[in-house]
Amino acid sequence: MASHNELGKWGEEVAADYLLRQGYTIMERDWKSGHRDLDIIALDGDTVVFVEVKTRSNRMFTDPETAVDYQKICHLQQAANHYIKYRHIDQEIRFDIITVVGTMGDNYDVDHIKDAF
């Protein structure tokens, strides 16, 4: 696996662990809708939260959340709509972004942007 793929998988693990420590329930991970995917689908109380995880080794060039642009938001919303219909979800929903910046191991920062879009 390429190093950027390993970094991304590690970031998703960090994000899932973070959400569990915050009291969320993980419903799905890496849910696919055609070529689109949802990194983490979780419950925050009665709210279904679609979480996009962005991982970077540093902030040298840009903040990781800036990678969630208009096109990415549209793809996430389409995938979430498919999931809602597929699972017959009739609850409040929310879209969050979790960024993980750092290196694999203990030296990293997690930022949780609730209701990001």
PDB file of C-alpha atoms in Angstrom:
ATOM      1  CA  MET A   1       0.000   0.000   0.000  1.00  0.00           C
ATOM      2  CA  ALA A   2       1.299   3.473  -0.873  1.00  0.00           C
ATOM      3  CA  SER A   3       2.415   5.599   2.064  1.00  0.00           C
ATOM      4  CA  HIS A   4      -0.344   8.188   1.494  1.00  0.00           C
ATOM      5  CA  ASN A   5      -2.934   5.379   1.630  1.00  0.00           C
ATOM      6  CA  GLU A   6      -1.419   4.104   4.878  1.00  0.00           C
ATOM      7  CA  LEU A   7      -1.512   7.629   6.308  1.00  0.00           C
ATOM      8  CA  GLY A   8      -5.183   7.954   5.318  1.00  0.00           C
ATOM      9  CA  LYS A   9      -6.137   4.611   6.889  1.00  0.00           C
ATOM     10  CA  TRP A  10      -4.270   5.559  10.045  1.00  0.00           C
ATOM     11  CA  GLY A  11      -6.106   8.910  10.140  1.00  0.00           C
ATOM     12  CA  GLU A  12      -9.467   7.149   9.841  1.00  0.00           C
ATOM     13  CA  GLU A  13      -8.523   4.875  12.761  1.00  0.00           C
ATOM     14  CA  VAL A  14      -7.548   7.908  14.848  1.00  0.00           C
ATOM     15  CA  ALA A  15     -10.828   9.649  13.937  1.00  0.00           C
ATOM     16  CA  ALA A  16     -12.933   6.580  14.791  1.00  0.00           C
ATOM     17  CA  ASP A  17     -11.154   6.185  18.144  1.00  0.00           C
ATOM     18  CA  TYR A  18     -11.679   9.899  18.834  1.00  0.00           C
ATOM     19  CA  LEU A  19     -15.418   9.617  18.098  1.00  0.00           C
ATOM     20  CA  LEU A  20     -15.765   6.567  20.352  1.00  0.00           C
ATOM     21  CA  ARG A  21     -14.048   8.438  23.199  1.00  0.00           C
ATOM     22  CA  GLN A  22     -16.515  11.309  22.661  1.00  0.00           C
ATOM     23  CA  GLY A  23     -19.457   8.916  23.111  1.00  0.00           C
ATOM     24  CA  TYR A  24     -20.404   8.403  19.481  1.00  0.00           C
ATOM     25  CA  THR A  25     -21.494   5.013  18.161  1.00  0.00           C
ATOM     26  CA  ILE A  26     -19.832   3.957  14.910  1.00  0.00           C
ATOM     27  CA  MET A  27     -22.449   2.584  12.512  1.00  0.00           C
ATOM     28  CA  GLU A  28     -20.353   2.120   9.360  1.00  0.00           C
ATOM     29  CA  ARG A  29     -16.851   2.712   8.066  1.00  0.00           C
ATOM     30  CA  ASP A  30     -15.789   3.119   4.437  1.00  0.00           C
ATOM     31  CA  TRP A  31     -19.355   2.750   3.156  1.00  0.00           C
ATOM     32  CA  LYS A  32     -19.364   2.706  -0.652  1.00  0.00           C
ATOM     33  CA  SER A  33     -21.920   4.178  -3.029  1.00  0.00           C
ATOM     34  CA  GLY A  34     -20.531   3.503  -6.486  1.00  0.00           C
ATOM     35  CA  HIS A  35     -17.271   5.443  -6.760  1.00  0.00           C
ATOM     36  CA  ARG A  36     -18.162   7.583  -3.759  1.00  0.00           C
ATOM     37  CA  ASP A  37     -17.498   6.639  -0.170  1.00  0.00           C
ATOM     38  CA  LEU A  38     -18.375   7.798   3.301  1.00  0.00           C
ATOM     39  CA  ASP A  39     -15.435   7.500   5.703  1.00  0.00           C
ATOM     40  CA  ILE A  40     -17.390   7.155   8.950  1.00  0.00           C
ATOM     41  CA  ILE A  41     -21.094   7.086   9.710  1.00  0.00           C
ATOM     42  CA  ALA A  42     -21.789   7.529  13.408  1.00  0.00           C
ATOM     43  CA  LEU A  43     -24.549   8.270  15.886  1.00  0.00           C
ATOM     44  CA  ASP A  44     -24.322  11.304  18.146  1.00  0.00           C
ATOM     45  CA  GLY A  45     -27.361  10.751  20.342  1.00  0.00           C
ATOM     46  CA  ASP A  46     -30.208  10.479  17.842  1.00  0.00           C
ATOM     47  CA  THR A  47     -28.342  12.306  15.044  1.00  0.00           C
ATOM     48  CA  VAL A  48     -26.731  10.370  12.186  1.00  0.00           C
ATOM     49  CA  VAL A  49     -23.362  11.980  11.467  1.00  0.00           C
ATOM     50  CA  PHE A  50     -21.519  11.568   8.174  1.00  0.00           C
ATOM     51  CA  VAL A  51     -17.855  12.187   8.899  1.00  0.00           C
ATOM     52  CA  GLU A  52     -15.277  13.027   6.259  1.00  0.00           C
ATOM     53  CA  VAL A  53     -11.738  12.388   7.507  1.00  0.00           C
ATOM     54  CA  LYS A  54      -8.788  14.318   6.098  1.00  0.00           C
ATOM     55  CA  THR A  55      -5.297  13.314   7.144  1.00  0.00           C
ATOM     56  CA  ARG A  56      -2.070  15.187   6.448  1.00  0.00           C
ATOM     57  CA  SER A  57       1.437  14.782   7.780  1.00  0.00           C
ATOM     58  CA  ASN A  58       1.697  18.580   8.250  1.00  0.00           C
ATOM     59  CA  ARG A  59       0.005  21.894   7.461  1.00  0.00           C
ATOM     60  CA  MET A  60       2.885  23.169   5.350  1.00  0.00           C
ATOM     61  CA  PHE A  61       0.896  23.755   2.155  1.00  0.00           C
ATOM     62  CA  THR A  62      -2.717  24.014   3.312  1.00  0.00           C
ATOM     63  CA  ASP A  63      -5.134  23.006   6.024  1.00  0.00           C
ATOM     64  CA  PRO A  64      -6.615  19.543   5.382  1.00  0.00           C
ATOM     65  CA  GLU A  65     -10.238  20.705   5.625  1.00  0.00           C
ATOM     66  CA  THR A  66      -9.744  22.870   2.520  1.00  0.00           C
ATOM     67  CA  ALA A  67      -9.674  19.631   0.499  1.00  0.00           C
ATOM     68  CA  VAL A  68     -13.409  19.334   1.178  1.00  0.00           C
ATOM     69  CA  ASP A  69     -14.396  21.575  -1.705  1.00  0.00           C
ATOM     70  CA  TYR A  70     -17.730  22.100  -3.451  1.00  0.00           C
ATOM     71  CA  GLN A  71     -17.376  18.993  -5.627  1.00  0.00           C
ATOM     72  CA  LYS A  72     -16.411  16.817  -2.647  1.00  0.00           C
ATOM     73  CA  ILE A  73     -19.375  18.152  -0.659  1.00  0.00           C
ATOM     74  CA  CYS A  74     -21.721  17.276  -3.548  1.00  0.00           C
ATOM     75  CA  HIS A  75     -20.308  13.734  -3.696  1.00  0.00           C
ATOM     76  CA  LEU A  76     -20.650  13.302   0.066  1.00  0.00           C
ATOM     77  CA  GLN A  77     -24.233  14.524  -0.015  1.00  0.00           C
ATOM     78  CA  GLN A  78     -25.097  12.147  -2.868  1.00  0.00           C
ATOM     79  CA  ALA A  79     -23.536   9.189  -1.049  1.00  0.00           C
ATOM     80  CA  ALA A  80     -25.314  10.163   2.184  1.00  0.00           C
ATOM     81  CA  ASN A  81     -28.621  10.415   0.329  1.00  0.00           C
ATOM     82  CA  HIS A  82     -28.071   6.896  -1.019  1.00  0.00           C
ATOM     83  CA  TYR A  83     -27.244   5.630   2.484  1.00  0.00           C
ATOM     84  CA  ILE A  84     -30.335   7.294   3.984  1.00  0.00           C
ATOM     85  CA  LYS A  85     -32.587   5.666   1.394  1.00  0.00           C
ATOM     86  CA  TYR A  86     -30.786   2.300   1.583  1.00  0.00           C
ATOM     87  CA  ARG A  87     -30.992   2.120   5.403  1.00  0.00           C
ATOM     88  CA  HIS A  88     -34.381   3.873   5.664  1.00  0.00           C
ATOM     89  CA  ILE A  89     -32.979   6.551   7.970  1.00  0.00           C
ATOM     90  CA  ASP A  90     -35.608   8.846   9.467  1.00  0.00           C
ATOM     91  CA  GLN A  91     -33.450  10.869  11.844  1.00  0.00           C
ATOM     92  CA  GLU A  92     -31.669  14.185  11.923  1.00  0.00           C
ATOM     93  CA  ILE A  93     -28.395  14.140   9.978  1.00  0.00           C
ATOM     94  CA  ARG A  94     -25.213  16.173  10.135  1.00  0.00           C
ATOM     95  CA  PHE A  95     -21.988  16.423   8.141  1.00  0.00           C
ATOM     96  CA  ASP A  96     -18.745  16.741  10.114  1.00  0.00           C
ATOM     97  CA  ILE A  97     -15.095  16.907   9.117  1.00  0.00           C
ATOM     98  CA  ILE A  98     -12.331  15.460  11.263  1.00  0.00           C
ATOM     99  CA  THR A  99      -8.772  16.421  10.425  1.00  0.00           C
ATOM    100  CA  VAL A 100      -5.770  14.494  11.657  1.00  0.00           C
ATOM    101  CA  VAL A 101      -2.427  16.228  11.226  1.00  0.00           C
ATOM    102  CA  GLY A 102       0.822  14.557  12.191  1.00  0.00           C
ATOM    103  CA  THR A 103       2.708  11.338  11.899  1.00  0.00           C
ATOM    104  CA  MET A 104       1.687   7.803  12.690  1.00  0.00           C
ATOM    105  CA  GLY A 105       2.162   7.205  16.366  1.00  0.00           C
ATOM    106  CA  ASP A 106       1.611   9.608  19.222  1.00  0.00           C
ATOM    107  CA  ASN A 107       2.502  12.932  17.592  1.00  0.00           C
ATOM    108  CA  TYR A 108      -0.701  14.238  15.978  1.00  0.00           C
ATOM    109  CA  ASP A 109      -3.543  16.746  16.351  1.00  0.00           C
ATOM    110  CA  VAL A 110      -7.240  16.016  15.850  1.00  0.00           C
ATOM    111  CA  ASP A 111      -9.707  18.763  14.953  1.00  0.00           C
ATOM    112  CA  HIS A 112     -13.454  18.031  14.836  1.00  0.00           C
ATOM    113  CA  ILE A 113     -15.523  20.465  12.784  1.00  0.00           C
ATOM    114  CA  LYS A 114     -19.173  19.786  13.609  1.00  0.00           C
ATOM    115  CA  ASP A 115     -21.907  20.696  11.121  1.00  0.00           C
ATOM    116  CA  ALA A 116     -19.214  21.592   8.598  1.00  0.00           C
ATOM    117  CA  PHE A 117     -21.620  22.041   5.682  1.00  0.00           C
TER     118      PHE A 117
END
